[in-house]
Amino acid sequence: MQRIGVFVCHCGTNIAATVDVKAVAEALGHEPGVVISQDYQYMCSESGQELVKNAIKEQKLTGVVICSCSPRMHENTFRKAAASAGLNPYLVEIANIREQCSWIHKDIATATEKAIILGRTAVAKVHLNTPLNSMESPVVKRALVIGGGIAGIQTALDIAEAGFDVDIVEKQPTIGGKMAQIDKTFPTLDCAACILTPKMVEASQNERITIHSFSEVADVKGFVGNFTVKIKKKARFVDETKCTGCGLCTEKCPMKKVPNEFNMGLDNRSAIYIPFAQAVPKVATIDPNYCMMLKTGKCGVCSKVCSAGAIDYKQQDTFIEQQYGAIVVATGFNPINLDKYDEFAYNQCPDVVTSLELERLMNAAGPNGGTLLRPSDKTHPHTIVFVQCVGSRCDDEKGKPYCSKICCMYTAKHAMLIREKYPDTEVYVFYIDVRTPGKNFDEFYRRAVEQYNVHYIKGMVGKVTPKSDGKIDVQASDLLANEQLHINADMVVLAAAIEPDKTARPLATMLTTQMDTNDFFTEAHPKLRPVESATAGIFLSGACQGPKDIPETVAQASAAAAKAIGLLCKNSITCNPCVAHSDELMCNGCSSCEKVCPYGAITYIDKEFRMPDRTTKVRRVASVNPAVCQGCGACTVACPSGAMDLSGFSNSQIMAEVDAICK
Amino acid sequence: MNKNLKEQVLRSSGVNVLKCMRCGKCSATCPSYDEMEYHPHQFVYMVEKGDIETLMKSESIYKCLTCFACVERCPRGVEPAKVVEAVRLAAVRQQGGNHLEPTDIPALLDEDLPQQAIVTAMRKYAK
Amino acid sequence: MQEAMIKRAKELLADGSVDRVIGWKRGEFTYDITPAVFTSAEEIDSDFVCDDFTAANVSKYLVKETQKEGKVLAFLKPCDTYSFNQLVKEHRIDREKVYVIGIEGGPKLDIEKIKAKGITGILSVKNEDYTLRIETIYGTQTMPFYEAVLDKCASCKSKKHVVFDELIGEDGDVLDSNRFEMVEKLENMTSQERFDFWRDQLSKCIRCNACRNVCPACTCENCVFDNPKSGIDNKAPADSFEENMFHIIRAFHVAGRCTDCGECSRVCPQHIPLHLLNRKFIKDINELYGEYQAGADTTSRAPLTDYTKDDCEPSVVHERGVE
Amino acid sequence: MQVKENFEPVIVAFCCNWCSYAGADLSGTNRLNYPTNVKIIRVPCSCRVNPMFILRAFQKGADGVIICGCHPGDCHYTSGNYFTRRRITLLYSMLDFLGIERNRTRLEWVSAAEGAKFAATMQQFTEDVKALGPNRRLEDLRCRKQ
């Protein structure tokens, strides 16, 4: 026989002002099985909880209904209270008579009537509640970092520092990411490689860090604490364990006309290549799109010159499967494609470059050895025009609606470096707004203007026209002077908007994490949980979550690491016990449930059944892994026989609620 | 500021001037810039302020080629050319009467006249 | 054809390829045919029959038969092969345990249509060049063959066998049938007319469960309508609601899985056009989610366990035709 | 159809825990009124709603049933509402085919941030059901209230 206690909260006047709480308590006291029905000022307060606890003990309650605010507010509070009084926490139900009643209705009579129905519904449900016990699920003490840029490297280093194993999966042949391509960093102007490469080396030498370069995440299964990830190691046709990185093969390779992606295609590399001198791992990779041996079967030079015998033309993609407790996403960004911006002549004129290309043009390891020369004729540019917000802050389908955040600062940096190195060069920056919030940022920008005499012009470039004499006509407006300008430039630099890496979207699907319309990962809470995704155990690091500069990226990377470490420190995590379960006697083994399960929590086993005639029969039946199931209930409806049901939201419980509402 | 005129211009242009972020790309791209007293970005801003009458009196409304370069290039989708046209229309309506009737056109045609110019002329000089 | 089938069945039994044969045998009357399992050549010789009345779909019986030891020979008409495939897909039939011989399909005959002509005391029915020669205790009668064809055969969707180990006779093609005509007609009625139509039909239901029991998609170990814990169990249509509910839930449970074999309507003693409910689902699925034929293969995802991100919203129902 | 004076329909709303139930809470927090006729049942995901529940509601005296879930693409369980969309579309289409009034059933996507949409949706749905009058075509006479 059920002994149910009903507790009606006044919530001060929040409920009591529009709901006659005494009448509710009185009415619910007459519901079947209810042995005690009380009202109280603040049920969630210490003394209110005490009231509930005492009643559980004194009245030997088998179920509790709290008529109060939304279960999203205090369901856990009351579950804990019940547990401390010795009642299974899942024998508590909340009737939401504040958000869904007193706050939205004004008439006391109808609001009270509705509150009674809501209470009655909760009583009807609690009659069918069963004690549920949370399972403990172990945490695998290993983290996966997806992306080996500065964000991924920093996160991996921090996690390794805390004593946990970390794997980095990087799709390029080397880690380092965008920062490796950058020449100098703002606002200190120190060399990016000088601060990045030691970290890359540190990562490669840390025995807790495993780097899977030239690899991709192929599949993710499981859940917080216990993800199973399939990693595809793409064939690089070079045995990583044998290659010494001597680089002889790259010198001897006869195919040298491959656009060098590390230098943004501004020069060429060989078909077998090491992206840059400080690459980690320093291992050669063969580009199958250009390698003559792989394409035609004729060549084999690299194999002949390799004394380590590392070349393997027959290498295949391989897959490794590994368990992880936490996953950190650090997939980073790319500049957008500028094909649609005809007005800037990016595709027509080699001397119109993006800012990232300019980084390479100015870098000592770049195509010109650090001397700034025009890509077209290798002459010194004397007039350079920078265009801000190319594709950022756009309300059209060509660009991005957001501010890319980093362009103002790197443009100031570029302008300053050029004026420093080549004082005879005139530098114009066309800006809409100069946005420099950040420590020492505005000072930096002012230095560019005041000390280096960079011409900042408020206005936008409307048209860039390459001329026959090799010069470039830049037509722009100077809004403050109210005039239209024509600048006879040698080079134009476009501050292209940045966007999340294209691999992020399919990855989000695999990870079951959410993204915004711009394909940036969505954080669990924009203010209070900025480095966690809404999916437990998945953390966000760096520009995959939104545009960020290096200091911010590193800060977020360490924050994500801290969150991951917090998870990995636990030996086990408590699972939600409201999961699906299948009645084997009724299950047909038809696989409908398995097909709709987003977590792969359902498997099939052949089970022996004893028949009434004493024979045995083997049937295929579904089996739910309660640690993997998240309790959505999709399977319960897919199941035609009704064998599949959901604890906490069972068919009979929901139907009892329906009945109570419609009574 | 003339509220009614502003309303009329906003309605007839269908443009939301508040979307403008003042980048000036419209004026940067405008081929008639030097001919104009008020430039495309100023049109947008002045309409926002409600300063329509000044624009109506300006020659600028007839200098716009309606080439739509500003519409094409505007990163915010503001469509300045439509604002210019709406102001011009307001001026034409106020003056009353057509400056160009469709029946006038055949006499004006010559071989070199691009068809677009005729359409533009209708836009500019007819109600 | 019957001779060829009997010959093959006996051969396969004799060489031990199969242990049992599933086919049909005659009941009390010549047209009273039921599916039957044969285990010996003698049984086959005396009882096995395949004629114009062997319309019953034997696929469903293979669920139980394949749970037993040994291999079964099944003679499947084209429509039956769809049901068979669907059951294989749902792991209800162990494909390894069945040897499928595809046989030519109908059109099969509906004895009720013959009786409706006032012909009684029937002893035998023979098809002589598409004229039925019916021997009765009152003498011989005739009627055109096509006037006695089963409704399900009249709107046949396919003469193609989607699965078989061997064929007796020819394989056919998927047909361009008119099977959605009646559904369309109902869709074009007003809501009230549709309601009246179905009230008229479903109120005839006596809850004999024949439709469920014959349905090859209804092979649940324990049907929700028999399970007191399901909350919707009931045994008799005590109220019009229960008539509605039984048929809605039954149709919904087989939605995306029903191959449109038409057995439900064939066996309904009250002649309720139950197949229209299934066809409505099939028509909706085809129109909203792309053409899908349950049982056409054993691997594709069923429409209700699948989705696309740009599926239509349920408002299509509200926006459609007549209210 | 004869509509009773002051007919107050019984409306059952199934709301998914993560979006729509939170949206309903938000309309409460913002004090956005909607009719008392609407009573909410919390389910983990809209895909938990079995057609049996909907029929059960009509049987026991509901005049309208509405299901609310996360917007497609935003499901907490990633795919639940996509299955809901197919199932419920087909079910509603079948009810329509049987001559049950279309406006008695609805499926809406309401996010946790759409308190105003929740209130407006419930307001509109209640009005639509009121206009239809009591559920007669899919009722169980044994359950009819006198």
CSV table of C-alpha atoms in Angstrom, one decimal, chain D residues 42-137:
chain,number,residue,atom,x,y,z
D,42,ARG,CA,7.3,16.5,-18.9
D,43,VAL,CA,9.0,13.9,-21.1
D,44,PRO,CA,12.7,13.6,-21.6
D,45,CYS,CA,12.4,14.1,-25.3
D,46,SER,CA,9.6,14.7,-27.8
D,47,CYS,CA,10.5,11.3,-29.2
D,48,ARG,CA,9.3,9.7,-26.0
D,49,VAL,CA,5.7,10.5,-26.9
D,50,ASN,CA,4.0,7.3,-28.0
D,51,PRO,CA,1.0,7.6,-30.2
D,52,MET,CA,-0.7,5.5,-27.5
D,53,PHE,CA,-0.4,8.5,-25.1
D,54,ILE,CA,-2.1,10.8,-27.6
D,55,LEU,CA,-5.0,8.4,-28.1
D,56,ARG,CA,-5.2,7.8,-24.4
D,57,ALA,CA,-5.6,11.5,-23.8
D,58,PHE,CA,-8.4,11.7,-26.2
D,59,GLN,CA,-10.0,8.6,-24.8
D,60,LYS,CA,-9.9,10.0,-21.3
D,61,GLY,CA,-11.4,13.3,-22.2
D,62,ALA,CA,-8.8,15.6,-23.7
D,63,ASP,CA,-10.0,17.9,-26.4
D,64,GLY,CA,-6.6,18.7,-27.8
D,65,VAL,CA,-3.1,17.3,-27.6
D,66,ILE,CA,0.0,19.3,-28.4
D,67,ILE,CA,3.6,18.0,-28.5
D,68,CYS,CA,6.5,20.4,-28.0
D,69,GLY,CA,10.1,19.7,-28.6
D,70,CYS,CA,13.5,21.3,-29.4
D,71,HIS,CA,13.9,22.8,-32.8
D,72,PRO,CA,15.1,20.3,-35.4
D,73,GLY,CA,18.9,20.2,-35.1
D,74,ASP,CA,18.8,21.3,-31.4
D,75,CYS,CA,17.7,18.0,-29.8
D,76,HIS,CA,19.6,17.3,-26.6
D,77,TYR,CA,19.8,13.7,-27.8
D,78,THR,CA,20.8,14.9,-31.3
D,79,SER,CA,18.2,13.0,-33.3
D,80,GLY,CA,15.1,12.5,-31.1
D,81,ASN,CA,13.0,15.2,-32.6
D,82,TYR,CA,13.7,14.1,-36.1
D,83,PHE,CA,12.1,10.8,-35.3
D,84,THR,CA,9.3,12.7,-33.6
D,85,ARG,CA,8.7,14.7,-36.7
D,86,ARG,CA,8.2,11.7,-38.9
D,87,ARG,CA,6.2,9.7,-36.5
D,88,ILE,CA,3.9,12.5,-35.5
D,89,THR,CA,3.4,13.7,-39.0
D,90,LEU,CA,2.3,10.3,-40.1
D,91,LEU,CA,0.1,9.8,-37.0
D,92,TYR,CA,-1.6,13.2,-37.5
D,93,SER,CA,-2.1,12.5,-41.1
D,94,MET,CA,-3.8,9.2,-40.2
D,95,LEU,CA,-6.0,10.9,-37.6
D,96,ASP,CA,-7.0,13.4,-40.3
D,97,PHE,CA,-7.6,10.4,-42.7
D,98,LEU,CA,-10.0,9.0,-40.2
D,99,GLY,CA,-11.8,12.3,-40.0
D,100,ILE,CA,-10.5,13.5,-36.7
D,101,GLU,CA,-10.3,17.3,-36.7
D,102,ARG,CA,-6.9,18.5,-37.7
D,103,ASN,CA,-6.8,21.3,-35.1
D,104,ARG,CA,-7.0,19.0,-32.2
D,105,THR,CA,-3.4,17.9,-32.6
D,106,ARG,CA,-0.3,19.9,-33.0
D,107,LEU,CA,3.5,19.6,-33.0
D,108,GLU,CA,5.5,22.7,-32.3
D,109,TRP,CA,9.2,23.4,-31.8
D,110,VAL,CA,9.8,25.6,-28.8
D,111,SER,CA,13.3,26.3,-27.5
D,112,ALA,CA,14.3,27.1,-23.9
D,113,ALA,CA,14.6,30.7,-24.9
D,114,GLU,CA,11.1,31.0,-26.5
D,115,GLY,CA,8.9,31.7,-23.5
D,116,ALA,CA,6.9,34.1,-25.5
D,117,LYS,CA,6.5,31.6,-28.3
D,118,PHE,CA,5.3,29.0,-25.8
D,119,ALA,CA,2.7,31.2,-24.4
D,120,ALA,CA,1.5,32.4,-27.8
D,121,THR,CA,1.4,28.8,-29.1
D,122,MET,CA,-0.7,27.6,-26.2
D,123,GLN,CA,-3.0,30.6,-26.5
D,124,GLN,CA,-3.6,29.9,-30.1
D,125,PHE,CA,-3.9,26.2,-29.7
D,126,THR,CA,-6.5,26.6,-26.9
D,127,GLU,CA,-8.5,29.0,-29.1
D,128,ASP,CA,-8.4,26.6,-32.0
D,129,VAL,CA,-9.6,23.7,-29.9
D,130,LYS,CA,-12.3,25.9,-28.3
D,131,ALA,CA,-13.5,26.7,-31.8
D,132,LEU,CA,-13.8,23.0,-32.5
D,133,GLY,CA,-15.9,22.3,-29.4
D,134,PRO,CA,-15.6,19.1,-27.3
D,135,ASN,CA,-13.9,16.1,-28.8
D,136,ARG,CA,-16.7,13.8,-30.0
D,137,ARG,CA,-15.1,11.9,-32.9
